[in-house]
Amino acid sequence: MLFFSTPQLFTLSALGAVVCSKILNHYDTRDIWSTLNQSVHGRLHASAPFALPCFSSYNGKPFQGDPAACSSIQKNYNSSLFRDQFFNGYMNFQDEVCASVAGDGCLLDNSDPSDPLAYKNVSCNQGSVPEHYIDVQEPDDVIKALKFAKETGIRLSIKNSGSSNSGRNSLKGSLGLWVRHLNNISYDRNFTPEGCRAANTAQMSVTVGAGVNNGEVMQYSGIHNFTFAGAYADIVGVSGGWVQGGGEGVLCPVYGLGADRVLQYKIVTPDGVLRIANACQNQDLFWALRGGGGGTFGVVLESTHKVEEAFNVTIANITFPRTPANYLPFVDRIINSTAQWAQEGWGGNINPGIFVTVTPLLSLAQANESLKSITDFALSQNGTAVLESLTYVDFYNKFVRPFPPPIGTAHALSTRLIPTAMFKTPAARAKMLSFLQNYAKQRSYAYIIPVGPVLFPHVLNSTSYTPAWLDSYWLLGLHPPEWAWNSTVAQKREVVEATWTIDKSIEELTPGSGTHFNEADPFTRDWRQAYWGDNYEPLVQIKRKYDPDGLLNCFRCVGFEEDDQGFECYRGLGGGQ
Ligand SMILES: Cc1cc2nc3c(=O)[nH]c(=O)nc-3n(C[C@H](O)[C@H](O)[C@H](O)COP(=O)(O)OP(=O)(O)OC[C@H]3O[C@@H](n4cnc5c(N)ncnc54)[C@H](O)[C@@H]3O)c2cc1C
Ligand SMILES: *[C@@H]1O[C@H](CO)[C@@H](O)[C@H](O)[C@H]1NC(C)=O
Ligand SMILES: *[C@@H]1O[C@H](CO)[C@@H](O)[C@H](O)[C@H]1NC(C)=O
Ligand SMILES: *[C@@H]1O[C@H](CO)[C@@H](O)[C@H](O)[C@H]1NC(C)=O
Ligand SMILES: *[C@@H]1O[C@H](CO)[C@@H](O)[C@H](O)[C@H]1NC(C)=O
Ligand SMILES: *[C@@H]1O[C@H](CO)[C@@H](O)[C@H](O)[C@H]1NC(C)=O
Ligand SMILES: *[C@@H]1O[C@H](CO)[C@@H](O)[C@H](O)[C@H]1NC(C)=O
Ligand SMILES: *[C@@H]1O[C@H](CO)[C@@H](O)[C@H](O)[C@H]1NC(C)=O
Ligand SMILES: *[C@@H]1O[C@H](CO)[C@@H](O)[C@H](O)[C@H]1NC(C)=O
Ligand SMILES: *[C@@H]1O[C@H](CO)[C@@H](O)[C@H](O)[C@H]1NC(C)=O
Ligand SMILES: *[C@@H]1O[C@H](CO)[C@@H](O)[C@H](O)[C@H]1NC(C)=O
Ligand SMILES: *[C@@H]1O[C@H](CO)[C@@H](O)[C@H](O)[C@H]1NC(C)=O
Ligand SMILES: *[C@@H]1O[C@H](CO)[C@@H](O)[C@H](O)[C@H]1NC(C)=O
């Protein structure tokens, strides 16, 4: 394990020197940007942090704030759909600050965005927000950016919805590529991947530009009467991090992960070539893009996903007042029923007190029977249990869409895939129960996401996400401590270390398992194993083949090297292996 214990590993100017090593002076700098701008038809834009209009100093120099813009930012500070409109609208603030350098960010107090302490007489600093970005509209924009990166040594970063919780959509000193405006969407009842023979492979599918998000596909699927097995939030981009890094949602137990269902990508690889990757061409790249993670194999412009005829799901909405006394009997019942529920197609989100799961496989009467142990329990606790049948889109619009998760915080995650073996014997179940009990005593209630693709007929080695997914019932979420908007660097480092302790406790219970790359602790120590297992080595080889010059990279993505100084904003807080 590499452990970076020196607090101040580098200074801002040292980092600038690394990033701009090939740029000689100010005039050259202006010149390269305007040349780039011309080559991308004026789609290059300058960018500053999201909350800048509230500040009167920017990067240490006096700045004329904008009270009207500031007030709108304050009012919408926790709104994902508001931030979504802007290149600099990151969902989690760890993506926009340079966390390992004191004060290198531009944040409001998220508990009270009007708190003047955050911005009065405080400098708004650039943090990890790129100073320039291209509003990508066609493949050539990406090809020009790659050429620019190769010639200048300036790094690239790719941003879609800005939902990453691991700082992978930004990079200090980089040229940003924003794909949000690639918003075409279409569907085809008889899609054949390009280069494949139609007779064997025609499938119903939806094709989306890289900027289209989950909420947009869901609404489109309602209009065109099909089912898209997507994510559990409007904001999440479909072609970007979600599908490339695995991608889970409540239909996964029956329909597989996002990566299982993707049929084709259009992608500009770092060697500057627009490629089609599917089961019949560039198969190695296709495999890598089915779980290897966004941000490193190329810039995806479009993806095509298998969809299903519209169908109903049976929904259970079970709630009860949570008390310290009812937690243990509640999770005991959950653990005992997990294997059976998985066979019945149940997927969802289980928090103590609030339990929403759906299955496309059971009728209302069957669901009633299946959930009896838990509905009886909820009612005994003065809770409620309601079963209903809705089309998947109607379910989404009732249970998911109206409740966008609040953002604008430093969202912290520590997750683990819990193998089916943990549910098979009384002894293993007892261990699982005692883990959750101890965790609840020491920290808080875990959240259970039963989404392992256990009924999906997965084709051996068709995807590159960790194989641990294939033999797991749950993705288990623990609640690590979070950075505050004003945490010091030392406090952030303490949080990273406290999260390691939490990671370790669940790793010890489930040795050899892994986690969902998209929802993991970004500081996971043995990250290659945890995110990809044995798929890591072939993934790196594919990465090198398509990116021989190392033009794309992101923090703890495939091909990331622990000593890469360009990632000091993150790396400076906690080393991996
Ligand atoms: C509110 C919220 C809800 C979530 N819900 C779910 C959920 O239900 N299920 C689930 O599985 N995950 C969920 N996630 C996690 C989500 O899958 C990841 O954050 C994912 O990385 C988001 O991808 P994005 O493209 O939308 O975001 P971004 O942060 O913009 O990008 C994430 C990564 O993908 C890369 N990338 C983006 N676009 C492209 C592209 N076109 N080509 C190449 N690389 C690209 C970026 O460089 C970055 O590395 C949620 C996250 C949030 C914040
Ligand atoms: C790029 O050119 C466009 C159109 O001429 C202009 O509006 C924009 O401000 C330029 N971008 C930068 C960063 O100068
Ligand atoms: C602003 O901060 C500077 C330096 O920290 C200090 O000298 C100055 O008095 C402050 N001004 C106000 C109005 O607080
Ligand atoms: C989007 O669709 C339009 C109309 O079909 C097409 O002209 C355009 O090229 C598409 N854009 C992209 C980026 O694929
Ligand atoms: C899985 O497929 C990839 C891509 O084709 C290949 O590189 C890798 O070696 C395969 N892994 C196994 C275990 O066969
Ligand atoms: C939607 O598709 C389903 C499944 O094919 C069908 O039963 C239903 O009638 C369709 N609804 C509409 C409004 O077309
Ligand atoms: C349920 O409510 C009844 C009546 O208010 C009360 O007597 C009982 O203690 C409650 N049960 C639990 C488990 O909270
Ligand atoms: C299950 O069925 C029984 C008998 O019809 C009914 O009383 C009960 O309310 C049902 N449970 C749920 C959660 O719908
Ligand atoms: C399917 O869901 C719709 C509403 O989304 C509902 O009207 C219909 O009754 C349901 N069908 C069945 C068979 O339950
Ligand atoms: C789920 O049930 C609870 C308790 O009855 C209720 O308050 C909530 O509105 C329900 N959720 C939805 C989306 O209907
Ligand atoms: C944002 O915060 C406001 C005020 O605290 C609250 O009313 C609103 O529900 C929050 N929005 C989201 C999306 O959580
Ligand atoms: C769960 O299963 C264990 C045996 O594995 C048993 O001792 C326990 O009573 C069961 N819990 C419930 C609530 O049925
Ligand atoms: C951060 O701000 C809160 C108020 O929002 C304050 O209570 C706390 O002391 C501050 N922490 C630091 C390290 O300045």
PDB file of N, CA, C and O and ligand atoms in Angstrom, residues 329 332-333 336 426 429, ligand 12:
ATOM      1  N   PRO A 329     -34.743  -7.352  14.183  1.00  0.00           N
ATOM      2  CA  PRO A 329     -35.751  -8.259  13.607  1.00  0.00           C
ATOM      3  C   PRO A 329     -36.064  -7.924  12.146  1.00  0.00           C
ATOM      4  O   PRO A 329     -36.352  -8.841  11.356  1.00  0.00           O
ATOM      5  N   ASP A 332     -33.100  -9.234  10.045  1.00  0.00           N
ATOM      6  CA  ASP A 332     -33.104 -10.702  10.140  1.00  0.00           C
ATOM      7  C   ASP A 332     -34.082 -11.267   9.095  1.00  0.00           C
ATOM      8  O   ASP A 332     -33.752 -12.206   8.358  1.00  0.00           O
ATOM      9  N   ARG A 333     -35.257 -10.679   9.020  1.00  0.00           N
ATOM     10  CA  ARG A 333     -36.234 -11.145   8.023  1.00  0.00           C
ATOM     11  C   ARG A 333     -35.747 -10.907   6.595  1.00  0.00           C
ATOM     12  O   ARG A 333     -35.944 -11.736   5.710  1.00  0.00           O
ATOM     13  N   ASN A 336     -33.066 -13.503   5.783  1.00  0.00           N
ATOM     14  CA  ASN A 336     -33.631 -14.839   5.594  1.00  0.00           C
ATOM     15  C   ASN A 336     -34.375 -14.977   4.269  1.00  0.00           C
ATOM     16  O   ASN A 336     -34.432 -16.064   3.708  1.00  0.00           O
ATOM     17  N   PRO A 426     -27.166 -21.064   7.614  1.00  0.00           N
ATOM     18  CA  PRO A 426     -27.497 -20.332   8.840  1.00  0.00           C
ATOM     19  C   PRO A 426     -26.273 -19.615   9.407  1.00  0.00           C
ATOM     20  O   PRO A 426     -26.383 -18.479   9.871  1.00  0.00           O
ATOM     21  N   ARG A 429     -25.573 -16.491   7.317  1.00  0.00           N
ATOM     22  CA  ARG A 429     -26.611 -15.481   7.571  1.00  0.00           C
ATOM     23  C   ARG A 429     -26.412 -14.825   8.938  1.00  0.00           C
ATOM     24  O   ARG A 429     -26.591 -13.610   9.093  1.00  0.00           O
TER      25      ARG A 429
HETATM   26  C1  LIG B  12     -33.978 -16.536  10.179  1.00  0.00           C
HETATM   27  O1  LIG B  12     -33.303 -17.749   9.990  1.00  0.00           O
HETATM   28  C2  LIG B  12     -32.614 -18.218  11.157  1.00  0.00           C
HETATM   29  C3  LIG B  12     -31.911 -19.496  10.800  1.00  0.00           C
HETATM   30  O2  LIG B  12     -31.033 -19.272   9.750  1.00  0.00           O
HETATM   31  C4  LIG B  12     -33.613 -18.451  12.289  1.00  0.00           C
HETATM   32  O3  LIG B  12     -32.909 -18.794  13.438  1.00  0.00           O
HETATM   33  C5  LIG B  12     -34.394 -17.174  12.524  1.00  0.00           C
HETATM   34  O4  LIG B  12     -35.410 -17.404  13.475  1.00  0.00           O
HETATM   35  C6  LIG B  12     -35.024 -16.679  11.251  1.00  0.00           C
HETATM   36  N1  LIG B  12     -35.626 -15.377  11.490  1.00  0.00           N
HETATM   37  C7  LIG B  12     -36.905 -15.130  11.249  1.00  0.00           C
HETATM   38  C8  LIG B  12     -37.401 -13.779  11.573  1.00  0.00           C
HETATM   39  O5  LIG B  12     -37.650 -15.960  10.765  1.00  0.00           O
END
